[in-house]
């Protein structure tokens, strides 16, 4: 037992010395963009080439078949947050465009608050009492039909809290082919690094 404890102590001391002596290299590797399998991103259901440039400002936009990222901070997490802010802006445009039609189909007259978050565990979440819907920014990777299906899904929660038969009947009524579209959405897996 004493030998194991000494071995653990020796190992911890060694690791600590290694980290301290290589701190700069470790810090740099943790805060730089990991290598991409391919320099591509998905946006609105299509694959785009990704171009990242150092700049004195932050800007992300899509043009032709490319997404351009101009950044004042080349840190991986920082670039990821820029891209997800861009995604949120693009989803918000779709929401604003679809909202009048959705409100008519659901016969809703109250204002709905939308929020956009970089989450990986869900596509959308509804808080009926607060009249609030949260959409995952990753939705911007998918074709707009899938984005709309998630918005409709969350709107249906204003009428039904759970996923009972009436919930899906309402969705099929206001969004034909909802079940098929959702089934296809669940099959799509994008392995984008951002």
mmCIF file of C-alpha atoms in Angstrom:
data_model
loop_
_atom_site.group_PDB
_atom_site.id
_atom_site.type_symbol
_atom_site.label_atom_id
_atom_site.label_comp_id
_atom_site.label_asym_id
_atom_site.label_seq_id
_atom_site.Cartn_x
_atom_site.Cartn_y
_atom_site.Cartn_z
ATOM 1 C CA UNK A 1 0.000 0.000 0.000
ATOM 2 C CA UNK A 2 2.850 2.378 0.793
ATOM 3 C CA UNK A 3 4.420 1.587 -2.580
ATOM 4 C CA UNK A 4 1.184 2.409 -4.434
ATOM 5 C CA UNK A 5 0.813 5.680 -2.519
ATOM 6 C CA UNK A 6 4.410 6.614 -3.330
ATOM 7 C CA UNK A 7 3.853 5.678 -6.947
ATOM 8 C CA UNK A 8 0.732 7.873 -7.069
ATOM 9 C CA UNK A 9 2.671 10.735 -5.491
ATOM 10 C CA UNK A 10 5.526 10.254 -7.943
ATOM 11 C CA UNK A 11 3.098 10.208 -10.871
ATOM 12 C CA UNK A 12 1.288 13.352 -9.685
ATOM 13 C CA UNK A 13 4.606 15.143 -9.119
ATOM 14 C CA UNK A 14 5.799 14.128 -12.577
ATOM 15 C CA UNK A 15 2.578 15.298 -14.244
ATOM 16 C CA UNK A 16 2.667 18.572 -12.350
ATOM 17 C CA UNK A 17 6.297 19.248 -13.383
ATOM 18 C CA UNK A 18 5.513 18.301 -16.976
ATOM 19 C CA UNK A 19 2.542 20.666 -17.132
ATOM 20 C CA UNK A 20 4.461 23.526 -15.528
ATOM 21 C CA UNK A 21 7.495 23.102 -17.772
ATOM 22 C CA UNK A 22 5.313 22.881 -20.907
ATOM 23 C CA UNK A 23 2.637 25.375 -19.870
ATOM 24 C CA UNK A 24 2.994 27.695 -22.887
ATOM 25 C CA UNK A 25 2.788 24.884 -25.437
ATOM 26 C CA UNK A 26 -0.167 23.260 -23.669
ATOM 27 C CA UNK A 27 -2.009 26.574 -23.345
ATOM 28 C CA UNK A 28 -1.454 27.349 -27.024
ATOM 29 C CA UNK A 29 -2.665 23.905 -28.157
ATOM 30 C CA UNK A 30 -5.807 24.151 -26.017
ATOM 31 C CA UNK A 31 -6.657 27.609 -27.326
ATOM 32 C CA UNK A 32 -6.071 27.146 -31.013
ATOM 33 C CA UNK A 33 -8.422 25.699 -33.554
ATOM 34 C CA UNK A 34 -8.096 21.924 -33.727
ATOM 35 C CA UNK A 35 -7.432 20.557 -37.189
ATOM 36 C CA UNK A 36 -10.520 20.070 -39.340
ATOM 37 C CA UNK A 37 -11.199 16.868 -41.172
ATOM 38 C CA UNK A 38 -12.480 19.233 -43.815
ATOM 39 C CA UNK A 39 -12.813 22.991 -43.855
ATOM 40 C CA UNK A 40 -16.561 22.921 -44.251
ATOM 41 C CA UNK A 41 -19.703 23.878 -42.375
ATOM 42 C CA UNK A 42 -23.339 23.137 -42.965
ATOM 43 C CA UNK A 43 -25.731 26.036 -43.303
ATOM 44 C CA UNK A 44 -29.424 25.810 -44.196
ATOM 45 C CA UNK A 45 -28.978 22.241 -45.375
ATOM 46 C CA UNK A 46 -26.010 22.834 -47.673
ATOM 47 C CA UNK A 47 -22.297 22.324 -47.233
ATOM 48 C CA UNK A 48 -20.159 25.478 -47.371
ATOM 49 C CA UNK A 49 -16.410 25.894 -47.418
ATOM 50 C CA UNK A 50 -15.111 27.705 -44.351
ATOM 51 C CA UNK A 51 -12.565 30.513 -44.562
ATOM 52 C CA UNK A 52 -11.172 32.108 -41.392
ATOM 53 C CA UNK A 53 -9.183 35.343 -41.502
ATOM 54 C CA UNK A 54 -7.416 37.386 -38.840
ATOM 55 C CA UNK A 55 -8.890 40.878 -38.684
ATOM 56 C CA UNK A 56 -9.351 43.867 -36.405
ATOM 57 C CA UNK A 57 -13.080 43.156 -36.211
ATOM 58 C CA UNK A 58 -15.509 40.231 -36.029
ATOM 59 C CA UNK A 59 -17.722 39.394 -38.990
ATOM 60 C CA UNK A 60 -19.343 36.190 -40.243
ATOM 61 C CA UNK A 61 -21.285 35.913 -43.485
ATOM 62 C CA UNK A 62 -22.205 33.418 -46.172
ATOM 63 C CA UNK A 63 -21.598 34.194 -49.829
ATOM 64 C CA UNK A 64 -21.864 31.834 -52.758
ATOM 65 C CA UNK A 65 -20.634 28.476 -51.418
ATOM 66 C CA UNK A 66 -18.452 29.831 -48.605
ATOM 67 C CA UNK A 67 -18.804 31.035 -45.052
ATOM 68 C CA UNK A 68 -16.306 33.753 -44.217
ATOM 69 C CA UNK A 69 -15.194 34.397 -40.647
ATOM 70 C CA UNK A 70 -13.190 37.532 -39.927
ATOM 71 C CA UNK A 71 -12.038 37.560 -36.332
ATOM 72 C CA UNK A 72 -9.897 39.583 -33.975
ATOM 73 C CA UNK A 73 -9.384 36.478 -31.816
ATOM 74 C CA UNK A 74 -8.297 33.216 -33.464
ATOM 75 C CA UNK A 75 -9.261 31.153 -30.392
ATOM 76 C CA UNK A 76 -11.355 28.090 -31.271
ATOM 77 C CA UNK A 77 -14.079 28.801 -28.687
ATOM 78 C CA UNK A 78 -14.266 32.443 -29.736
ATOM 79 C CA UNK A 79 -14.714 31.510 -33.397
ATOM 80 C CA UNK A 80 -17.326 28.934 -32.416
ATOM 81 C CA UNK A 81 -19.297 31.602 -30.543
ATOM 82 C CA UNK A 82 -19.087 33.922 -33.587
ATOM 83 C CA UNK A 83 -20.444 31.201 -35.852
ATOM 84 C CA UNK A 84 -23.273 30.375 -33.464
ATOM 85 C CA UNK A 85 -24.163 34.070 -33.189
ATOM 86 C CA UNK A 86 -24.335 34.103 -36.993
ATOM 87 C CA UNK A 87 -26.529 30.981 -36.867
ATOM 88 C CA UNK A 88 -28.844 32.645 -34.310
ATOM 89 C CA UNK A 89 -29.222 35.707 -36.538
ATOM 90 C CA UNK A 90 -30.122 33.555 -39.520
ATOM 91 C CA UNK A 91 -32.662 31.489 -37.564
ATOM 92 C CA UNK A 92 -34.188 34.706 -36.249
ATOM 93 C CA UNK A 93 -34.761 35.831 -39.861
ATOM 94 C CA UNK A 94 -36.631 32.594 -40.589
ATOM 95 C CA UNK A 95 -38.699 32.983 -37.403
ATOM 96 C CA UNK A 96 -39.662 36.578 -38.272
ATOM 97 C CA UNK A 97 -40.608 35.517 -41.779
ATOM 98 C CA UNK A 98 -42.721 32.548 -40.604
ATOM 99 C CA UNK A 99 -44.281 34.078 -37.492
ATOM 100 C CA UNK A 100 -47.337 35.752 -39.077
ATOM 101 C CA UNK A 101 -48.298 32.506 -40.831
ATOM 102 C CA UNK A 102 -47.675 30.397 -37.716
ATOM 103 C CA UNK A 103 -49.739 32.715 -35.509
ATOM 104 C CA UNK A 104 -52.633 32.468 -37.967
ATOM 105 C CA UNK A 105 -52.437 28.662 -38.203
ATOM 106 C CA UNK A 106 -52.375 28.289 -34.409
ATOM 107 C CA UNK A 107 -54.795 31.197 -33.849
ATOM 108 C CA UNK A 108 -52.420 32.816 -31.360
ATOM 109 C CA UNK A 109 -52.664 36.540 -30.691
ATOM 110 C CA UNK A 110 -50.198 36.899 -27.807
ATOM 111 C CA UNK A 111 -46.550 37.785 -28.454
ATOM 112 C CA UNK A 112 -44.071 34.927 -28.236
ATOM 113 C CA UNK A 113 -40.527 35.585 -27.047
ATOM 114 C CA UNK A 114 -37.790 33.735 -28.921
ATOM 115 C CA UNK A 115 -34.309 33.081 -27.619
ATOM 116 C CA UNK A 116 -31.426 31.314 -29.356
ATOM 117 C CA UNK A 117 -28.823 29.222 -27.532
ATOM 118 C CA UNK A 118 -25.827 27.134 -28.473
ATOM 119 C CA UNK A 119 -27.020 23.849 -26.972
ATOM 120 C CA UNK A 120 -26.431 20.317 -28.182
ATOM 121 C CA UNK A 121 -29.088 18.415 -26.226
ATOM 122 C CA UNK A 122 -32.230 19.695 -27.970
ATOM 123 C CA UNK A 123 -33.488 21.559 -31.039
ATOM 124 C CA UNK A 124 -36.115 23.599 -29.226
ATOM 125 C CA UNK A 125 -37.792 24.127 -25.902
ATOM 126 C CA UNK A 126 -41.068 25.825 -24.998
ATOM 127 C CA UNK A 127 -42.101 27.577 -21.788
ATOM 128 C CA UNK A 128 -45.872 28.066 -22.260
ATOM 129 C CA UNK A 129 -46.474 30.082 -19.090
ATOM 130 C CA UNK A 130 -43.746 32.550 -20.027
ATOM 131 C CA UNK A 131 -44.770 32.436 -23.709
ATOM 132 C CA UNK A 132 -41.157 31.757 -24.595
ATOM 133 C CA UNK A 133 -39.458 29.442 -27.079
ATOM 134 C CA UNK A 134 -35.741 28.640 -27.147
ATOM 135 C CA UNK A 135 -34.231 27.383 -30.379
ATOM 136 C CA UNK A 136 -30.815 25.747 -30.651
ATOM 137 C CA UNK A 137 -28.463 27.699 -32.896
ATOM 138 C CA UNK A 138 -27.335 24.408 -34.467
ATOM 139 C CA UNK A 139 -30.697 24.385 -36.269
ATOM 140 C CA UNK A 140 -29.180 26.823 -38.782
ATOM 141 C CA UNK A 141 -27.218 23.872 -40.175
ATOM 142 C CA UNK A 142 -30.429 22.232 -41.366
ATOM 143 C CA UNK A 143 -32.704 22.869 -44.308
ATOM 144 C CA UNK A 144 -35.349 25.533 -43.483
ATOM 145 C CA UNK A 145 -38.143 22.930 -43.602
ATOM 146 C CA UNK A 146 -36.602 21.275 -40.521
ATOM 147 C CA UNK A 147 -36.220 24.621 -38.762
ATOM 148 C CA UNK A 148 -39.898 25.364 -39.424
ATOM 149 C CA UNK A 149 -40.927 21.934 -38.129
ATOM 150 C CA UNK A 150 -39.162 22.621 -34.822
ATOM 151 C CA UNK A 151 -40.826 26.038 -34.522
ATOM 152 C CA UNK A 152 -44.241 24.473 -35.159
ATOM 153 C CA UNK A 153 -43.450 21.721 -32.657
ATOM 154 C CA UNK A 154 -42.661 24.257 -29.954
ATOM 155 C CA UNK A 155 -45.782 26.289 -30.785
ATOM 156 C CA UNK A 156 -47.924 23.177 -30.305
ATOM 157 C CA UNK A 157 -46.724 23.132 -26.693
ATOM 158 C CA UNK A 158 -48.801 26.261 -26.063
ATOM 159 C CA UNK A 159 -51.799 23.914 -26.380
ATOM 160 C CA UNK A 160 -50.405 20.603 -25.092
ATOM 161 C CA UNK A 161 -47.587 20.244 -22.567
ATOM 162 C CA UNK A 162 -46.893 16.631 -23.431
ATOM 163 C CA UNK A 163 -46.473 14.660 -26.629
ATOM 164 C CA UNK A 164 -49.883 13.003 -26.571
ATOM 165 C CA UNK A 165 -51.931 12.055 -29.653
ATOM 166 C CA UNK A 166 -53.738 15.417 -29.686
ATOM 167 C CA UNK A 167 -50.365 17.184 -29.806
ATOM 168 C CA UNK A 168 -49.337 15.323 -32.968
ATOM 169 C CA UNK A 169 -52.822 15.612 -34.495
ATOM 170 C CA UNK A 170 -52.594 19.390 -34.110
ATOM 171 C CA UNK A 171 -49.140 19.407 -35.704
ATOM 172 C CA UNK A 172 -50.277 17.308 -38.670
ATOM 173 C CA UNK A 173 -53.202 19.699 -39.146
ATOM 174 C CA UNK A 174 -51.109 22.905 -39.185
ATOM 175 C CA UNK A 175 -47.905 21.392 -40.636
ATOM 176 C CA UNK A 176 -48.684 18.534 -43.038
ATOM 177 C CA UNK A 177 -46.075 15.735 -43.150
ATOM 178 C CA UNK A 178 -44.733 16.824 -39.758
ATOM 179 C CA UNK A 179 -43.977 13.270 -38.586
ATOM 180 C CA UNK A 180 -42.071 12.374 -41.746
ATOM 181 C CA UNK A 181 -40.061 15.627 -41.612
ATOM 182 C CA UNK A 182 -39.173 15.103 -37.940
ATOM 183 C CA UNK A 183 -38.181 11.495 -38.634
ATOM 184 C CA UNK A 184 -35.831 12.680 -41.384
ATOM 185 C CA UNK A 185 -34.430 15.428 -39.140
ATOM 186 C CA UNK A 186 -33.446 12.871 -36.497
ATOM 187 C CA UNK A 187 -31.488 10.894 -39.107
ATOM 188 C CA UNK A 188 -29.274 13.821 -40.146
ATOM 189 C CA UNK A 189 -25.965 14.017 -38.314
ATOM 190 C CA UNK A 190 -23.572 16.841 -39.110
ATOM 191 C CA UNK A 191 -20.055 16.390 -37.813
ATOM 192 C CA UNK A 192 -19.035 20.000 -38.253
ATOM 193 C CA UNK A 193 -16.351 21.095 -35.819
ATOM 194 C CA UNK A 194 -18.308 24.266 -34.973
#
